[in-house]
Structures are given as C-alpha cells and as structure tokens.
Short mmCIF file of C-alpha atoms in Angstrom, two decimals:
data_model
loop_
_atom_site.label_atom_id
_atom_site.label_comp_id
_atom_site.label_asym_id
_atom_site.label_seq_id
_atom_site.Cartn_x
_atom_site.Cartn_y
_atom_site.Cartn_z
CA UNK A 251 -108.10 -1.20 -1.58
CA UNK A 252 -105.09 -0.41 -3.70
CA UNK A 253 -107.53 0.64 -6.42
CA UNK A 254 -110.54 3.00 -6.43
CA UNK A 255 -113.47 1.84 -4.31
CA UNK A 256 -115.58 -0.82 -5.99
CA UNK A 257 -113.56 -1.42 -9.17
CA UNK A 258 -114.68 -4.79 -10.45
CA UNK A 259 -112.27 -5.89 -13.13
CA UNK A 260 -115.27 -6.48 -15.46
CA UNK A 261 -113.84 -4.41 -18.30
CA UNK A 262 -115.72 -1.13 -18.39
CA UNK A 263 -118.38 -2.26 -15.93
CA UNK A 264 -118.01 -1.17 -12.31
CA UNK A 265 -119.42 -3.38 -9.60
CA UNK A 266 -120.08 -1.27 -6.54
CA UNK A 267 -122.73 0.53 -4.57
CA UNK A 268 -122.35 4.30 -4.95
CA UNK A 269 -122.58 5.80 -1.49
CA UNK A 270 -120.49 8.97 -1.62
CA UNK A 271 -117.57 10.46 -3.46
CA UNK A 272 -114.83 7.88 -3.09
CA UNK A 273 -111.61 9.11 -1.54
CA UNK A 274 -108.45 7.37 -2.80
CA UNK A 275 -105.69 6.51 -0.37
CA UNK A 276 -103.37 9.45 -0.72
CA UNK A 277 -101.61 11.80 1.66
CA UNK A 278 -103.03 14.05 4.32
CA UNK A 279 -102.97 16.89 1.80
CA UNK A 280 -105.76 15.20 -0.14
CA UNK A 281 -107.86 14.99 2.99
CA UNK A 282 -107.31 18.69 3.55
CA UNK A 283 -108.74 19.41 0.12
CA UNK A 284 -112.08 18.04 1.35
CA UNK A 285 -111.98 20.08 4.56
CA UNK A 286 -112.92 23.53 5.72
CA UNK A 287 -112.30 25.66 8.78
CA UNK A 288 -115.98 25.96 9.59
CA UNK A 289 -117.40 25.36 13.05
CA UNK A 290 -117.97 21.65 13.83
CA UNK A 291 -120.67 20.08 15.95
CA UNK A 292 -118.24 19.85 18.87
CA UNK A 293 -116.32 23.05 19.54
CA UNK A 294 -112.57 22.62 19.83
CA UNK A 295 -110.54 23.75 22.80
CA UNK A 296 -107.87 26.41 22.49
CA UNK A 297 -105.28 23.69 22.01
CA UNK A 298 -107.40 22.01 19.35
CA UNK A 299 -107.79 25.14 17.29
CA UNK A 300 -104.71 27.14 18.15
CA UNK A 301 -104.34 30.21 15.98
CA UNK A 302 -100.62 29.71 15.38
CA UNK A 303 -101.27 26.36 13.67
CA UNK A 304 -98.82 24.51 15.90
CA UNK A 305 -99.21 20.75 16.20
CA UNK A 306 -96.80 20.44 19.10
CA UNK A 307 -98.13 18.25 21.92
CA UNK A 308 -101.28 17.33 19.98
CA UNK A 309 -102.39 13.86 21.16
CA UNK A 310 -104.94 11.96 19.08
CA UNK A 311 -106.54 8.96 20.80
CA UNK A 312 -107.95 6.26 18.51
CA UNK A 313 -110.00 3.37 19.88
CA UNK A 314 -110.18 0.15 17.87
CA UNK A 315 -110.93 -3.57 17.91
CA UNK A 316 -108.78 -6.44 19.09
CA UNK A 317 -105.20 -6.82 17.91
CA UNK A 318 -105.89 -10.33 16.55
CA UNK A 319 -108.85 -9.19 14.43
CA UNK A 320 -107.63 -9.11 10.80
CA UNK A 321 -110.00 -6.26 9.99
CA UNK A 322 -108.76 -4.04 12.79
CA UNK A 323 -105.17 -4.97 12.06
CA UNK A 324 -105.71 -3.30 8.70
CA UNK A 325 -107.49 -0.37 10.35
CA UNK A 326 -104.42 -0.03 12.60
CA UNK A 327 -102.18 0.02 9.51
CA UNK A 328 -104.16 3.02 8.30
CA UNK A 329 -103.89 4.66 11.73
CA UNK A 330 -100.13 4.07 11.76
CA UNK A 331 -99.73 5.56 8.28
CA UNK A 332 -101.54 8.72 9.36
CA UNK A 333 -99.55 8.77 12.62
CA UNK A 334 -96.29 9.17 10.69
CA UNK A 335 -97.44 12.50 9.29
CA UNK A 336 -98.81 13.56 12.67
CA UNK A 337 -95.54 12.72 14.43
CA UNK A 338 -93.60 14.62 11.77
CA UNK A 339 -95.76 17.65 12.58
CA UNK A 340 -94.97 17.35 16.29
CA UNK A 341 -98.02 15.44 17.49
CA UNK A 342 -98.65 11.85 18.50
CA UNK A 343 -101.29 9.12 18.24
CA UNK A 344 -102.32 6.85 21.11
CA UNK A 345 -104.14 3.66 20.05
CA UNK A 346 -106.36 1.83 22.55
CA UNK A 347 -107.58 -1.64 21.57
CA UNK A 348 -110.17 -3.99 23.03
CA UNK A 349 -108.96 -7.25 24.59
CA UNK A 350 -111.92 -9.18 23.15
CA UNK A 351 -115.50 -8.71 21.97
CA UNK A 352 -117.27 -10.57 24.77
CA UNK A 353 -118.55 -7.40 26.44
CA UNK A 354 -118.37 -5.04 23.51
CA UNK A 355 -120.38 -2.00 24.59
CA UNK A 356 -119.29 -1.71 28.24
CA UNK A 357 -115.65 -2.48 27.43
CA UNK A 358 -115.56 0.17 24.71
CA UNK A 359 -117.19 2.63 27.10
CA UNK A 360 -114.33 1.94 29.54
CA UNK A 361 -111.81 2.72 26.80
CA UNK A 362 -113.68 5.96 26.12
CA UNK A 363 -113.31 6.85 29.80
CA UNK A 364 -109.61 6.01 29.57
CA UNK A 365 -109.30 8.20 26.49
CA UNK A 366 -110.92 11.12 28.32
CA UNK A 367 -108.53 10.66 31.27
CA UNK A 368 -105.58 11.08 28.89
CA UNK A 369 -106.68 14.67 28.15
CA UNK A 370 -106.65 14.08 24.40
CA UNK A 371 -106.66 16.75 21.73
CA UNK A 372 -109.18 14.68 19.72
CA UNK A 373 -110.70 11.19 19.80
CA UNK A 374 -111.72 8.75 17.04
CA UNK A 375 -113.85 5.76 18.05
CA UNK A 376 -116.47 3.38 16.61
CA UNK A 377 -119.92 3.65 18.17
CA UNK A 378 -120.70 -0.06 18.24
CA UNK A 379 -123.27 -0.13 21.05
CA UNK A 380 -124.79 3.35 21.47
CA UNK A 381 -126.73 2.52 24.64
CA UNK A 382 -123.49 1.66 26.44
CA UNK A 383 -121.09 4.08 24.75
CA UNK A 384 -122.99 7.29 24.11
CA UNK A 385 -122.83 8.76 27.64
CA UNK A 386 -119.02 8.73 27.53
CA UNK A 387 -118.98 9.96 23.94
CA UNK A 388 -121.13 12.91 24.96
CA UNK A 389 -118.78 13.55 27.87
CA UNK A 390 -115.84 13.71 25.46
CA UNK A 391 -117.53 16.21 23.17
CA UNK A 392 -118.89 18.19 26.13
CA UNK A 393 -115.30 18.66 27.28
CA UNK A 394 -114.62 20.51 24.03
CA UNK A 395 -112.66 17.64 22.49
CA UNK A 396 -113.17 17.11 18.72
CA UNK A 397 -114.77 13.70 18.20
CA UNK A 398 -114.79 11.45 15.14
CA UNK A 399 -117.07 8.41 14.93
CA UNK A 400 -115.66 5.85 12.51
CA UNK A 401 -116.30 2.27 11.38
CA UNK A 402 -119.65 1.88 13.13
CA UNK A 403 -122.47 4.40 13.33
CA UNK A 404 -124.28 6.92 11.15
CA UNK A 405 -123.92 10.63 10.61
CA UNK A 406 -127.12 11.24 12.63
CA UNK A 407 -125.76 9.16 15.48
CA UNK A 408 -122.42 10.97 15.26
CA UNK A 409 -124.14 14.35 15.49
CA UNK A 410 -126.23 13.19 18.45
CA UNK A 411 -123.09 12.59 20.53
CA UNK A 412 -121.37 15.79 19.38
CA UNK A 413 -119.01 14.27 16.79
CA UNK A 414 -118.21 16.41 13.77
CA UNK A 415 -118.22 13.55 11.24
CA UNK A 416 -118.73 9.85 10.60
CA UNK A 417 -116.15 7.92 8.56
CA UNK A 418 -116.90 4.35 7.56
CA UNK A 419 -119.41 2.14 5.87
CA UNK A 420 -123.17 2.25 5.61
CA UNK A 421 -124.03 -1.17 6.96
CA UNK A 422 -127.58 -1.29 5.68
CA UNK A 423 -126.41 -0.63 2.13
CA UNK A 424 -123.60 -3.15 2.61
CA UNK A 425 -126.20 -5.76 3.50
CA UNK A 426 -128.28 -4.79 0.48
CA UNK A 427 -125.22 -5.25 -1.74
CA UNK A 428 -124.58 -8.71 -0.28
CA UNK A 429 -128.22 -9.68 -0.64
CA UNK A 430 -128.22 -8.70 -4.29
CA UNK A 431 -125.19 -10.93 -4.84
CA UNK A 432 -127.17 -13.86 -3.47
CA UNK A 433 -130.17 -12.98 -5.61
CA UNK A 434 -128.03 -12.72 -8.74
CA UNK A 435 -126.45 -16.08 -7.91
CA UNK A 436 -129.85 -17.73 -7.56
CA UNK A 437 -129.97 -18.23 -3.78
CA UNK A 438 -133.53 -18.47 -2.44
CA UNK A 439 -133.14 -19.13 1.30
CA UNK A 440 -130.38 -17.19 3.06
CA UNK A 441 -129.38 -17.32 6.71
CA UNK A 442 -127.35 -14.49 8.27
CA UNK A 443 -125.14 -15.73 11.12
CA UNK A 444 -124.83 -12.99 13.74
CA UNK A 445 -122.24 -13.57 16.46
CA UNK A 446 -122.50 -10.02 17.82
CA UNK A 447 -126.27 -9.55 18.31
CA UNK A 448 -127.04 -6.13 19.73
CA UNK A 449 -124.18 -4.52 17.86
CA UNK A 450 -125.71 -1.66 15.88
CA UNK A 451 -123.62 -2.38 12.78
CA UNK A 452 -124.53 -6.06 12.55
CA UNK A 453 -128.22 -5.27 13.00
CA UNK A 454 -128.10 -2.69 10.20
CA UNK A 455 -126.21 -5.21 8.07
CA UNK A 456 -128.92 -7.78 8.69
CA UNK A 457 -131.61 -5.24 7.81
CA UNK A 458 -129.95 -4.63 4.44
CA UNK A 459 -129.78 -8.34 3.66
CA UNK A 460 -133.43 -8.73 4.57
CA UNK A 461 -134.45 -5.84 2.35
CA UNK A 462 -132.64 -7.26 -0.68
CA UNK A 463 -133.80 -10.85 -0.22
CA UNK A 464 -137.44 -10.11 0.56
CA UNK A 465 -137.65 -7.58 -2.29
CA UNK A 466 -136.73 -10.45 -4.61
CA UNK A 467 -139.36 -12.69 -3.03
CA UNK A 468 -136.76 -14.88 -1.35
CA UNK A 469 -136.52 -16.14 2.23
CA UNK A 470 -134.23 -14.59 4.83
CA UNK A 471 -133.65 -15.52 8.46
CA UNK A 472 -131.15 -14.55 11.14
CA UNK A 473 -129.24 -17.03 13.29
CA UNK A 474 -128.25 -15.19 16.47
CA UNK A 475 -125.40 -16.74 18.46
CA UNK A 476 -124.02 -15.67 21.87
CA UNK A 477 -121.50 -12.85 21.66
CA UNK A 478 -118.94 -15.21 23.20
CA UNK A 479 -119.11 -17.21 19.97
CA UNK A 480 -117.35 -14.42 18.08
CA UNK A 481 -113.91 -15.77 17.23
CA UNK A 482 -114.77 -19.25 18.54
CA UNK A 483 -114.40 -21.12 15.27
CA UNK A 484 -115.61 -24.47 16.61
CA UNK A 485 -118.77 -23.09 18.23
CA UNK A 486 -119.73 -21.06 15.16
CA UNK A 487 -119.04 -23.92 12.76
CA UNK A 488 -121.13 -26.34 14.81
CA UNK A 489 -124.06 -23.91 14.96
CA UNK A 490 -123.99 -23.37 11.19
CA UNK A 491 -123.59 -27.08 10.49
CA UNK A 492 -126.63 -27.80 12.65
CA UNK A 493 -128.63 -25.14 10.81
CA UNK A 494 -127.73 -26.63 7.43
CA UNK A 495 -128.53 -30.19 8.48
CA UNK A 496 -131.85 -29.21 10.07
CA UNK A 497 -132.89 -26.95 7.19
CA UNK A 498 -131.87 -28.54 3.86
CA UNK A 499 -133.60 -25.75 1.90
CA UNK A 500 -130.98 -23.21 3.06
CA UNK A 501 -128.83 -22.35 0.05
CA UNK A 502 -127.03 -19.23 1.28
CA UNK A 503 -125.01 -18.35 4.38
CA UNK A 504 -124.03 -14.74 5.13
CA UNK A 505 -121.51 -13.94 7.85
CA UNK A 506 -120.25 -10.91 9.75
CA UNK A 507 -116.46 -10.95 10.03
CA UNK A 508 -113.75 -13.06 8.43
CA UNK A 509 -113.47 -15.53 11.29
CA UNK A 510 -117.13 -16.43 10.94
CA UNK A 511 -116.76 -16.84 7.18
CA UNK A 512 -114.02 -19.42 7.75
CA UNK A 513 -116.23 -21.17 10.29
CA UNK A 514 -119.09 -21.16 7.81
CA UNK A 515 -116.88 -22.61 5.07
CA UNK A 516 -115.89 -25.41 7.44
CA UNK A 517 -119.52 -26.03 8.40
CA UNK A 518 -120.63 -26.17 4.77
CA UNK A 519 -117.92 -28.73 4.07
CA UNK A 520 -118.77 -30.81 7.16
CA UNK A 521 -122.45 -30.81 6.17
CA UNK A 522 -121.50 -31.89 2.60
CA UNK A 523 -123.49 -28.89 1.39
CA UNK A 524 -120.93 -27.27 -0.87
CA UNK A 525 -122.90 -27.99 -4.01
CA UNK A 526 -126.01 -26.16 -2.80
CA UNK A 527 -124.89 -23.50 -0.29
CA UNK A 528 -123.34 -20.23 -1.37
CA UNK A 529 -121.24 -18.24 1.12
CA UNK A 530 -121.09 -14.46 1.30
CA UNK A 531 -118.74 -12.80 3.78
CA UNK A 532 -118.07 -9.38 5.21
CA UNK A 533 -114.52 -7.99 5.23
CA UNK A 534 -111.62 -10.05 3.95
CA UNK A 535 -108.42 -11.86 4.76
CA UNK A 536 -106.16 -14.34 2.96
CA UNK A 537 -108.43 -17.31 3.65
CA UNK A 538 -111.48 -15.45 2.36
CA UNK A 539 -109.70 -14.42 -0.81
CA UNK A 540 -108.29 -17.91 -1.38
CA UNK A 541 -111.82 -19.36 -1.16
CA UNK A 542 -113.18 -16.77 -3.58
CA UNK A 543 -110.34 -17.50 -5.99
CA UNK A 544 -111.00 -21.25 -5.70
CA UNK A 545 -114.74 -20.78 -6.21
CA UNK A 546 -115.79 -22.13 -2.80
CA UNK A 547 -117.04 -18.71 -1.63
CA UNK A 548 -119.33 -16.51 -3.67
CA UNK A 549 -117.79 -13.24 -2.53
CA UNK A 550 -117.34 -10.77 0.29
CA UNK A 551 -118.25 -7.19 1.09
CA UNK A 552 -115.25 -4.96 1.67
CA UNK A 553 -115.86 -1.82 3.73
CA UNK A 554 -112.23 -0.79 3.26
CA UNK A 555 -110.67 -0.73 6.74
CA UNK A 556 -107.38 0.97 5.84
CA UNK A 557 -108.94 4.30 4.81
CA UNK A 558 -111.25 4.13 7.83
CA UNK A 559 -108.23 4.20 10.13
CA UNK A 560 -106.28 6.63 7.97
CA UNK A 561 -109.02 9.20 7.43
CA UNK A 562 -110.41 9.02 10.97
CA UNK A 563 -106.97 9.68 12.46
CA UNK A 564 -106.12 12.39 9.94
CA UNK A 565 -109.46 14.15 10.33
CA UNK A 566 -109.15 14.13 14.12
CA UNK A 567 -105.66 15.59 13.90
CA UNK A 568 -106.54 18.32 11.43
CA UNK A 569 -109.46 19.38 13.65
CA UNK A 570 -107.38 19.40 16.83
CA UNK A 571 -104.23 21.01 15.44
CA UNK A 572 -105.54 23.46 12.88
CA UNK A 573 -109.31 23.77 13.31
CA UNK A 574 -109.88 22.17 9.92
CA UNK A 575 -113.02 20.07 9.57
CA UNK A 576 -114.29 17.78 6.82
CA UNK A 577 -117.03 19.56 4.90
CA UNK A 578 -118.31 16.39 3.21
CA UNK A 579 -119.99 14.30 5.86
CA UNK A 580 -120.38 11.40 6.19
CA UNK A 581 -117.27 10.05 4.48
CA UNK A 582 -118.32 6.58 3.33
CA UNK A 583 -115.84 3.79 2.61
CA UNK A 584 -117.48 1.17 0.45
CA UNK A 585 -119.13 -1.21 0.19
CA UNK A 586 -117.04 -2.83 -2.51
CA UNK A 587 -117.90 -6.34 -3.68
CA UNK A 588 -114.97 -8.71 -4.06
CA UNK A 589 -115.71 -11.78 -6.15
CA UNK A 590 -113.82 -14.06 -8.49
CA UNK A 591 -113.64 -11.34 -11.15
CA UNK A 592 -111.55 -8.92 -9.10
CA UNK A 593 -110.07 -11.08 -6.36
CA UNK A 594 -106.51 -10.85 -7.74
CA UNK A 595 -106.33 -7.12 -7.01
CA UNK A 596 -107.73 -7.66 -3.54
CA UNK A 597 -105.07 -10.30 -2.88
CA UNK A 598 -102.37 -7.79 -3.86
CA UNK A 599 -103.88 -5.23 -1.47
CA UNK A 600 -103.91 -7.74 1.37
CA UNK A 601 -100.25 -8.52 0.81
CA UNK A 602 -99.52 -4.79 1.12
CA UNK A 603 -101.50 -4.53 4.38
CA UNK A 604 -104.04 -2.13 2.92
CA UNK A 605 -107.01 -4.49 2.54
#
C-alpha cells in the first residue's frame, strides 16, 4: 500500500481491478480536494457543521475489529495517522474494538450503542451484519450524527442507514479477482473456506469467486465453518485437511482472513497436497507474504486496510467539524492482487505498518 493501488511490478502492465479513482495515501488536504460542502444523507448537528469552522471538542468514534487481527491492526494505524491531524485541530478520536468475532453482529451493535452514548460528533463503523447492526446505525444517523460506513457494506446499504458515504472494498469484485487468479493458474475445483458465515462481506466475496469460477466452466463450492472457528487455527486446519483428503479433485483453496490462510497452508502441507492445491488468500500479513515469496501460496487479495481507516476517520472529521462531505461515493480501496511478481513492495509496506 506504499504504492498506487494495484501496481503489479510487471513492467508496464498493471494487475488490478479498476473499481474507482484510486486515492493515494497522502494528507487530509488531499481528502478535502475530493470533498464538497453539499448536504449529506444524514444532516449534521450544529456542532458537526459549525459555521465558525472550529474543531474544538469534536469527538470522532471509530468502531473496528479485534486488536489481535492483523488486518484491523493496520486499519488502526490508518485511524491513528488521521487522529494526529484531528488532535492538532483540537478534536479527538475514540476507537472501540471488538473483543472477538464469535458474536459479530450483536457485539458490533452493542458497540454502536456505546458510541451513541458517548454523544459523538461523527461515527465510522463497518456494517458487517446488517440485520443486527442497522437499527442502531439508523439511530445514530437519526440523531443528526454524520455516519460513515467503512470496510464492510455497499453505498446502497450505507444510504439505507443514513450514512453519507461508504469507504472500503467491493467484496464481490474482490472475489471475482481472486477467482480469475485461480482460473489463470489452471485451478478447476476451488473451495472457499468461510469461517464467518452470515457476514455480508464474506458472502459477497464468495459470490464473486463463484461468478469467476463458474464463468470459466470450473467447479466452486463453499465450506462453511462455525463462526467460533475464526482465529482457531487448529480447528480450521483440520476442517480443510479433511476436505482435501475426502475430495482429492480439489485443487484450489480460497480463504477469508490471514489467519485462515495460514491454517489452510498448514492443512495443505499435512494432507501432502502442496503439488496440486493452490492457495489464494484475502488480506495479508508477514506469513502470507513469505509464502507468496516462497511460491507456496498463489497470491492474496489486498483491500488496503490502512486507507480504509485513514479515509473513514478523516471523512467523518471533516463532516463533523466543517460540514465537508466526500462528493465521490463510494470510495473504493482495492482490490489489489499481490503475487510473486510484486510481493517485495508489499513486504516493504507491511514493515512500515501500512499494509
């Protein structure tokens, strides 16, 4: 993420899915260039759109994933970077994180209620499980609080709960990008391992994979595991190993999250299936990048977490403090494919905490 979205390292060829105008990681001033003072979906309070432009006492509440999730650790780095500018302007950022993902929708809804009780100037939150979260999201926007949906959702979903923008990835197109990687690599029978079934993002991701694989005439199935399996490396590895041993025609495993990719790599090794099974991940960490570099993982789909946190926080602040709203909506981050051709740059970004 230290380079423009999707740059491949293939000379003049770019390897990415074009979703929207890519926004490089620059200062808040760049974000302002893509904003306007028009009326958003959710009307700001007097404090949120004060005519004197003061940012004093502005409190932005950002809700995110668990602190031990590598993806959301990078999101938090982006939030923290934006917070420095906000604090310099006289405001502050409050970050609320989930304890785990075992009860994703209801637990996030509780954090939304907590956010509302803090009387925030604006809120940024993923909409992972709309059925559980949307009532509280609508309550936030109904209170006149500018709302940003980031990381998980769509612009239509964001508008339905009164948010003024969506910042993040398009999960269906991310899945399509991953599916095409499998097709190009010759995989004919791909299994998507879903450890968060019911999560809107993972279901959209699966839909994209299915579209790409079936369009090529290849087989695609989904292996749904209990939500409690998320982060349980042993349970996930055993489930994937069993799938590979019981279905020797499987030649591709797709995962959702870096922990599951590591579990899948272990399962492939335990099943002695490394020569036939290709692994495609979602998001990245050091282990993922090391496997790609070594050639034991085909690639991964990077939805660029750092700018998700940075832009979501910055956009919420600009709306609350100055009545400035992003005119380009949604703001899509990725997907960018990381494979052996461009993994060195991704490794450098990880070391810097921006990928």
